[in-house]
Amino acid sequence: MSHHLLTVDSLNRESVDHLLRVAARMEPIAQRRQVSRVLEGAVLGNLFFEASTRTRVSFNAAFCRLGGSVCDTTGFTFSSMAKGESLYDTSRVMSGYCDAIVMRHPDQGSVAEFAAATNVPVINGGDGPGEHPSQALLDLYTIDKEFQRLGKRLSGAHILLTGDLKFGRTVHSLIKLLSLYDPLRITLVSPPGLEMPATLIDLVTSRGHRIEQRESLASDFADLDVVYTTRIQKERFTDEMNESFQGLSDDFMVNRDFLDHRCNQSTIVMHPLPRDSRPGANDLNVNLNGDPRLAIFRQTDNGIPMRMAIFATLLNVDELIEQDVRPV
Ligand code: CP
């Protein structure tokens, strides 16, 4: 694993399996049944220049759970970037204050540009439509845990990725991460104009996975193991797309009808969240709340142990947990 976590491309099967194991070890500490102070004295810089609830707060909580402290800034307005400061200068300055930095920024490639100016480990918390590697890691950790509970194996599983596959950075990272594993069957369904980039389809196919693209959810998914749906990222639309987009039809909606009539009793439903609950958004339907197949809140919970594992590994304290940990 490289010094930074900017893209899933820096991970291989061995480093991902290591993170999954460390995340599992972090569970009792994440739930405060045990305490560890391996990051005591360390400071995290949490820089979010785009809206976030889960990523910002869970990175913060994960660092604190290991005994560290967090400094943060949210939005351009409250950063000196509003006065014209460059990514380079911001990075050099923050490096003198912090031991690790998490950054979210609306421009693809901006977090890598920031990381190039510092030796402090930088984690990409989402760069525009680019990548969101920690989300993909917690998604894979969730699939692994759900499959263990259900007695399933990842090898040969059928996974549906649906919604906004063009701008949804979580699915860009996730499909690359999944492609490190044994051959899978991956089905892609997105509204016209919001398809998965061809470069990613080519990459995953070249690694031996079977990819099928369907036009809607109105077909048979009886052997489906996971449906992973994403919000339509209208904030990234061009003016032209905004004018032509008519809203999401029911044919793309993951709801009770889809799950009960097209899937099976063990299909798990995932979403990186937030889901858009405004009228007409047609995002993941709230009529699935309470269905045990809905894994979205188990998924958000899994963000803490996985982000603890990322910090522990990047800051080289993962081997110290066992000797440091104590009961509450
Ligand atoms: N999944 C995710 O990135 O959520 P936030 O935008 O709330 O951080």
CSV table of C-alpha atoms and ligand atoms in Angstrom, one decimal:
chain,number,residue,atom,x,y,z
A,1,MET,CA,0.0,0.0,0.0
A,2,SER,CA,1.4,3.4,-0.9
A,3,HIS,CA,2.0,6.2,1.5
A,4,HIS,CA,-1.2,8.0,0.5
A,5,LEU,CA,-4.7,6.5,-0.3
A,6,LEU,CA,-5.7,8.5,-3.3
A,7,THR,CA,-7.1,5.8,-5.6
A,8,VAL,CA,-7.9,2.1,-5.4
A,9,ASP,CA,-5.2,1.7,-8.1
A,10,SER,CA,-2.6,1.8,-5.3
A,11,LEU,CA,-4.1,-1.3,-3.7
A,12,ASN,CA,-3.6,-5.0,-4.5
A,13,ARG,CA,-5.4,-8.1,-3.3
A,14,GLU,CA,-2.9,-8.5,-0.4
A,15,SER,CA,-3.2,-4.9,0.9
A,16,VAL,CA,-7.0,-5.0,0.6
A,17,ASP,CA,-7.2,-8.3,2.5
A,18,HIS,CA,-4.9,-6.8,5.2
A,19,LEU,CA,-7.2,-3.8,5.6
A,20,LEU,CA,-10.3,-6.1,5.8
A,21,ARG,CA,-8.5,-8.1,8.6
A,22,VAL,CA,-7.4,-4.9,10.5
A,23,ALA,CA,-11.0,-3.5,10.2
A,24,ALA,CA,-12.4,-6.7,11.7
A,25,ARG,CA,-9.9,-6.3,14.6
A,26,MET,CA,-11.1,-2.7,15.1
A,27,GLU,CA,-14.7,-3.6,15.6
A,28,PRO,CA,-14.7,-3.8,19.5
A,29,ILE,CA,-12.7,-0.6,19.6
A,30,ALA,CA,-15.1,1.1,17.2
A,31,GLN,CA,-18.0,0.0,19.4
A,32,ARG,CA,-16.1,1.1,22.6
A,33,ARG,CA,-16.0,-2.4,24.1
A,34,GLN,CA,-12.2,-2.0,24.1
A,35,VAL,CA,-10.0,1.1,24.1
A,36,SER,CA,-6.8,1.8,22.2
A,37,ARG,CA,-4.6,4.9,22.2
A,38,VAL,CA,-2.2,4.0,19.4
A,39,LEU,CA,-2.7,7.4,17.8
A,40,GLU,CA,-2.4,9.5,21.0
A,41,GLY,CA,-0.7,12.8,20.3
A,42,ALA,CA,-1.4,12.5,16.5
A,43,VAL,CA,-3.4,15.2,14.7
A,44,LEU,CA,-5.7,14.7,11.7
A,45,GLY,CA,-6.4,17.5,9.3
A,46,ASN,CA,-10.0,16.9,8.0
A,47,LEU,CA,-10.4,19.2,5.0
A,48,PHE,CA,-13.8,19.1,3.3
A,49,PHE,CA,-14.4,21.5,0.4
A,50,GLU,CA,-17.7,19.8,-0.6
A,51,ALA,CA,-20.7,18.7,1.4
A,52,SER,CA,-20.4,15.5,3.5
A,53,THR,CA,-21.9,14.0,6.6
A,54,ARG,CA,-20.7,10.3,6.7
A,55,THR,CA,-17.2,10.6,5.4
A,56,ARG,CA,-16.2,13.7,7.3
A,57,VAL,CA,-17.7,12.6,10.6
A,58,SER,CA,-16.7,9.0,10.4
A,59,PHE,CA,-13.1,9.8,9.6
A,60,ASN,CA,-13.1,12.2,12.5
A,61,ALA,CA,-14.6,9.6,14.9
A,62,ALA,CA,-12.3,6.8,13.6
A,63,PHE,CA,-9.2,9.0,14.4
A,64,CYS,CA,-10.6,9.9,17.9
A,65,ARG,CA,-11.4,6.2,18.6
A,66,LEU,CA,-7.7,5.5,18.3
A,67,GLY,CA,-6.7,8.3,20.7
A,68,GLY,CA,-5.9,11.0,18.1
A,69,SER,CA,-7.2,14.6,17.8
A,70,VAL,CA,-8.8,16.3,14.8
A,71,CYS,CA,-8.6,19.8,13.3
A,72,ASP,CA,-11.0,20.5,10.4
A,73,THR,CA,-12.2,23.1,8.0
A,74,THR,CA,-15.5,22.8,6.0
A,75,GLY,CA,-16.3,24.6,2.8
A,76,PHE,CA,-14.2,27.1,0.8
A,77,THR,CA,-15.7,30.0,2.7
A,78,PHE,CA,-13.9,29.1,5.9
A,79,SER,CA,-10.6,28.3,4.3
A,80,SER,CA,-8.0,30.7,2.9
A,81,MET,CA,-8.6,29.2,-0.5
A,82,ALA,CA,-11.5,31.7,-0.6
A,83,LYS,CA,-8.6,34.4,-0.6
A,84,GLY,CA,-6.9,32.7,-3.6
A,85,GLU,CA,-4.5,30.3,-1.7
A,86,SER,CA,-3.4,27.4,-3.9
A,87,LEU,CA,-3.7,23.7,-3.2
A,88,TYR,CA,0.1,23.6,-3.1
A,89,ASP,CA,0.4,26.3,-0.4
A,90,THR,CA,-2.5,24.9,1.6
A,91,SER,CA,-0.8,21.4,1.5
A,92,ARG,CA,2.6,22.7,2.6
A,93,VAL,CA,1.0,24.6,5.5
A,94,MET,CA,-1.3,21.8,6.7
A,95,SER,CA,1.7,19.4,6.6
A,96,GLY,CA,3.3,21.4,9.4
A,97,TYR,CA,0.2,21.0,11.6
A,98,CYS,CA,-1.0,17.4,11.0
A,99,ASP,CA,0.2,13.8,10.9
A,100,ALA,CA,-2.4,12.8,8.4
A,101,ILE,CA,-4.9,14.6,6.1
A,102,VAL,CA,-8.3,13.7,4.7
A,103,MET,CA,-9.5,15.9,1.9
A,104,ARG,CA,-12.7,16.1,-0.2
A,105,HIS,CA,-12.7,18.5,-3.1
A,106,PRO,CA,-15.1,19.0,-6.1
A,107,ASP,CA,-12.4,18.8,-8.8
A,108,GLN,CA,-11.2,15.4,-10.0
A,109,GLY,CA,-7.4,15.1,-9.5
A,110,SER,CA,-7.3,17.9,-6.9
A,111,VAL,CA,-6.6,15.6,-3.9
A,112,ALA,CA,-3.7,14.0,-5.8
A,113,GLU,CA,-2.3,17.5,-6.6
A,114,PHE,CA,-2.6,18.4,-2.9
A,115,ALA,CA,-0.8,15.1,-1.9
A,116,ALA,CA,2.1,15.7,-4.3
A,117,ALA,CA,3.1,18.7,-2.1
A,118,THR,CA,3.4,16.8,1.2
A,119,ASN,CA,5.0,13.8,2.8
A,120,VAL,CA,2.1,13.5,5.3
A,121,PRO,CA,-0.3,10.7,4.4
A,122,VAL,CA,-3.3,12.0,2.4
A,123,ILE,CA,-6.6,10.2,2.0
A,124,ASN,CA,-8.9,11.0,-0.8
A,125,GLY,CA,-12.3,11.6,0.7
A,126,GLY,CA,-13.8,12.1,-2.7
A,127,ASP,CA,-12.5,14.2,-5.7
A,128,GLY,CA,-15.4,15.3,-7.8
A,129,PRO,CA,-16.5,12.4,-10.1
A,130,GLY,CA,-13.1,10.7,-9.6
A,131,GLU,CA,-12.7,8.3,-6.8
A,132,HIS,CA,-13.8,7.6,-3.2
A,133,PRO,CA,-11.4,4.8,-2.1
A,134,SER,CA,-12.3,4.6,1.6
A,135,GLN,CA,-16.0,4.2,0.6
A,136,ALA,CA,-15.2,1.3,-1.7
A,137,LEU,CA,-13.2,-0.3,1.0
A,138,LEU,CA,-16.0,-0.1,3.5
A,139,ASP,CA,-18.4,-1.3,0.8
A,140,LEU,CA,-16.3,-4.4,0.2
A,141,TYR,CA,-16.0,-4.9,4.0
A,142,THR,CA,-19.8,-4.8,4.1
A,143,ILE,CA,-20.2,-7.3,1.3
A,144,ASP,CA,-17.7,-9.6,3.0
A,145,LYS,CA,-19.5,-9.4,6.3
A,146,GLU,CA,-23.0,-9.8,4.8
A,147,PHE,CA,-21.8,-12.8,2.8
A,148,GLN,CA,-20.3,-14.4,5.9
A,149,ARG,CA,-23.6,-13.9,7.7
A,150,LEU,CA,-25.5,-15.5,4.7
A,151,GLY,CA,-23.0,-18.3,4.1
A,152,LYS,CA,-22.1,-17.0,0.7
A,153,ARG,CA,-18.8,-16.6,-1.2
A,154,LEU,CA,-17.7,-13.6,-3.2
A,155,SER,CA,-16.3,-15.7,-5.9
A,156,GLY,CA,-18.8,-16.0,-8.7
A,157,ALA,CA,-21.3,-13.6,-7.0
A,158,HIS,CA,-23.8,-11.6,-9.1
A,159,ILE,CA,-23.5,-7.9,-8.3
A,160,LEU,CA,-25.7,-5.2,-9.8
A,161,LEU,CA,-24.4,-1.6,-9.9
A,162,THR,CA,-27.2,0.9,-10.7
A,163,GLY,CA,-28.0,4.6,-10.7
A,164,ASP,CA,-25.6,7.3,-11.7
A,165,LEU,CA,-22.6,5.3,-12.9
A,166,LYS,CA,-21.0,8.2,-14.7
A,167,PHE,CA,-20.6,10.7,-11.9
A,168,GLY,CA,-20.9,8.3,-9.0
A,169,ARG,CA,-17.3,8.1,-7.7
A,170,THR,CA,-18.1,5.3,-5.2
A,171,VAL,CA,-19.0,2.9,-8.0
A,172,HIS,CA,-15.8,3.8,-9.9
A,173,SER,CA,-13.7,2.8,-6.9
A,174,LEU,CA,-15.8,-0.2,-6.0
A,175,ILE,CA,-15.8,-1.8,-9.4
A,176,LYS,CA,-12.0,-1.6,-9.5
A,177,LEU,CA,-11.7,-3.0,-6.0
A,178,LEU,CA,-14.1,-5.9,-6.8
A,179,SER,CA,-12.0,-6.7,-10.0
A,180,LEU,CA,-9.1,-7.7,-7.8
A,181,TYR,CA,-11.0,-10.7,-6.6
A,182,ASP,CA,-12.0,-14.0,-8.3
A,183,PRO,CA,-14.3,-13.6,-11.4
A,184,LEU,CA,-17.6,-12.0,-10.7
A,185,ARG,CA,-20.8,-11.4,-12.7
A,186,ILE,CA,-21.4,-7.6,-12.7
A,187,THR,CA,-24.5,-6.1,-14.2
A,188,LEU,CA,-24.7,-2.4,-14.9
A,189,VAL,CA,-28.0,-0.4,-15.2
A,190,SER,CA,-28.0,3.4,-15.6
A,191,PRO,CA,-30.2,6.0,-17.2
A,192,PRO,CA,-29.1,7.0,-20.7
A,193,GLY,CA,-26.1,9.4,-20.5
A,194,LEU,CA,-25.1,8.2,-17.0
A,195,GLU,CA,-23.3,5.0,-18.0
A,196,MET,CA,-20.1,3.6,-16.4
A,197,PRO,CA,-17.0,5.0,-18.2
A,198,ALA,CA,-15.8,2.6,-20.9
A,199,THR,CA,-12.3,2.6,-19.6
A,200,LEU,CA,-13.5,1.0,-16.3
A,201,ILE,CA,-15.6,-1.6,-18.1
A,202,ASP,CA,-12.5,-2.5,-20.3
A,203,LEU,CA,-10.3,-2.7,-17.2
A,204,VAL,CA,-12.6,-5.0,-15.3
A,205,THR,CA,-13.4,-7.2,-18.3
A,206,SER,CA,-9.6,-7.6,-19.0
A,207,ARG,CA,-9.3,-9.0,-15.4
A,208,GLY,CA,-11.7,-11.9,-16.3
A,209,HIS,CA,-15.0,-10.6,-15.0
A,210,ARG,CA,-18.3,-10.9,-16.9
A,211,ILE,CA,-20.0,-7.5,-17.4
A,212,GLU,CA,-23.5,-7.2,-18.7
A,213,GLN,CA,-25.2,-3.8,-19.4
A,214,ARG,CA,-29.0,-3.7,-19.3
A,215,GLU,CA,-31.4,-0.9,-20.2
A,216,SER,CA,-33.5,-0.9,-17.0
A,217,LEU,CA,-34.3,-2.8,-13.8
A,218,ALA,CA,-37.5,-4.3,-15.4
A,219,SER,CA,-36.0,-7.7,-16.0
A,220,ASP,CA,-35.2,-10.9,-14.0
A,221,PHE,CA,-32.6,-10.6,-11.2
A,222,ALA,CA,-33.5,-13.9,-9.4
A,223,ASP,CA,-29.9,-14.9,-8.8
A,224,LEU,CA,-28.7,-11.4,-7.6
A,225,ASP,CA,-26.5,-11.3,-4.5
A,226,VAL,CA,-26.1,-7.5,-4.2
A,227,VAL,CA,-27.8,-4.5,-5.6
A,228,TYR,CA,-25.7,-1.4,-5.1
A,229,THR,CA,-27.6,1.7,-6.1
A,230,THR,CA,-26.4,5.4,-6.2
A,231,ARG,CA,-28.0,8.8,-6.2
A,232,ILE,CA,-28.3,10.8,-9.4
A,233,GLN,CA,-25.5,13.4,-9.0
A,234,LYS,CA,-27.3,16.4,-10.5
A,235,GLU,CA,-24.8,18.8,-9.0
A,236,ARG,CA,-22.3,17.5,-11.5
A,237,PHE,CA,-24.6,17.8,-14.6
A,238,THR,CA,-23.7,20.3,-17.4
A,239,ASP,CA,-26.4,22.9,-18.2
A,240,GLU,CA,-27.3,20.8,-21.3
A,241,MET,CA,-27.7,17.7,-19.2
A,242,ASN,CA,-29.9,19.6,-16.7
A,243,GLU,CA,-32.1,20.8,-19.5
A,244,SER,CA,-32.5,17.3,-21.1
A,245,PHE,CA,-32.8,15.2,-17.9
A,246,GLN,CA,-36.5,14.3,-17.4
A,247,GLY,CA,-36.1,12.8,-13.9
A,248,LEU,CA,-35.6,9.1,-13.1
A,249,SER,CA,-38.3,6.8,-14.3
A,250,ASP,CA,-39.7,3.9,-12.2
A,251,ASP,CA,-37.7,1.5,-14.4
A,252,PHE,CA,-34.5,2.6,-12.5
A,253,MET,CA,-35.9,2.6,-9.0
A,254,VAL,CA,-34.9,0.1,-6.3
A,255,ASN,CA,-38.1,-0.3,-4.3
A,256,ARG,CA,-40.2,-3.0,-2.7
A,257,ASP,CA,-41.6,-4.1,-6.0
A,258,PHE,CA,-38.2,-4.6,-7.5
A,259,LEU,CA,-36.8,-6.5,-4.4
A,260,ASP,CA,-39.8,-8.7,-3.8
A,261,HIS,CA,-40.6,-9.6,-7.5
A,262,ARG,CA,-37.3,-9.4,-9.4
A,263,CYS,CA,-34.7,-10.4,-6.7
A,264,ASN,CA,-34.6,-13.1,-4.0
A,265,GLN,CA,-34.8,-13.4,-0.2
A,266,SER,CA,-31.0,-13.0,0.3
A,267,THR,CA,-30.3,-10.2,-2.1
A,268,ILE,CA,-28.7,-7.4,-0.1
A,269,VAL,CA,-29.3,-3.7,-0.9
A,270,MET,CA,-26.5,-1.2,-0.6
A,271,HIS,CA,-26.2,2.5,-1.2
A,272,PRO,CA,-23.3,4.8,-0.3
A,273,LEU,CA,-25.8,7.4,0.9
A,274,PRO,CA,-26.9,10.1,1.0
A,275,ARG,CA,-30.2,9.0,-0.7
A,276,ASP,CA,-32.2,11.8,-2.2
A,277,SER,CA,-35.6,11.8,-0.4
A,278,ARG,CA,-37.0,14.9,-2.2
A,279,PRO,CA,-40.2,14.3,-4.2
A,280,GLY,CA,-39.6,12.9,-7.7
A,281,ALA,CA,-35.9,12.0,-7.0
A,282,ASN,CA,-36.8,8.2,-7.2
A,283,ASP,CA,-33.7,7.3,-5.2
A,284,LEU,CA,-33.6,4.1,-3.1
A,285,ASN,CA,-37.2,3.9,-1.8
A,286,VAL,CA,-38.0,4.4,1.9
A,287,ASN,CA,-40.6,1.6,1.7
A,288,LEU,CA,-37.6,-0.8,2.1
A,289,ASN,CA,-36.8,0.7,5.6
A,290,GLY,CA,-37.1,-2.2,8.0
A,291,ASP,CA,-36.4,-4.9,5.4
A,292,PRO,CA,-33.5,-7.0,6.7
A,293,ARG,CA,-32.1,-7.1,3.2
A,294,LEU,CA,-31.5,-3.4,3.4
A,295,ALA,CA,-27.8,-3.1,4.5
A,296,ILE,CA,-27.4,0.6,4.2
A,297,PHE,CA,-27.1,1.4,7.9
A,298,ARG,CA,-24.9,-1.6,8.6
A,299,GLN,CA,-22.8,-0.2,5.7
A,300,THR,CA,-22.5,3.2,7.3
A,301,ASP,CA,-21.5,1.6,10.7
A,302,ASN,CA,-18.8,-0.3,8.9
A,303,GLY,CA,-17.2,3.0,7.9
A,304,ILE,CA,-15.7,3.5,11.4
A,305,PRO,CA,-13.7,0.2,11.7
A,306,MET,CA,-12.6,0.4,8.0
A,307,ARG,CA,-11.4,4.0,8.4
A,308,MET,CA,-9.6,3.1,11.7
A,309,ALA,CA,-7.9,0.3,9.7
A,310,ILE,CA,-6.8,2.8,7.0
A,311,PHE,CA,-5.3,5.2,9.6
A,312,ALA,CA,-3.6,2.5,11.5
A,313,THR,CA,-2.1,1.0,8.4
A,314,LEU,CA,-1.0,4.4,6.8
A,315,LEU,CA,0.5,5.6,10.1
A,316,ASN,CA,2.2,2.2,10.8
A,317,VAL,CA,0.5,1.4,14.1
A,318,ASP,CA,-1.6,-1.5,12.9
A,319,GLU,CA,0.9,-4.0,14.5
A,320,LEU,CA,0.7,-2.1,17.8
A,321,ILE,CA,-3.0,-2.5,18.4
A,322,GLU,CA,-2.8,-5.9,20.2
A,323,GLN,CA,-0.3,-4.8,22.8
A,324,ASP,CA,-2.0,-1.4,23.3
A,325,VAL,CA,-5.7,-2.5,23.6
A,326,ARG,CA,-7.5,-2.7,26.9
A,327,PRO,CA,-11.1,-3.3,28.1
A,328,VAL,CA,-13.2,-0.2,28.7
B,1,CP,N1,-21.0,8.2,1.2
B,1,CP,C1,-20.6,9.5,1.4
B,1,CP,O1,-19.6,9.9,0.8
B,1,CP,O2,-21.4,10.2,2.1
B,1,CP,P1,-21.1,11.8,2.5
B,1,CP,O3,-21.2,12.6,1.2
B,1,CP,O4,-22.2,12.2,3.5
B,1,CP,O5,-19.8,11.9,3.1
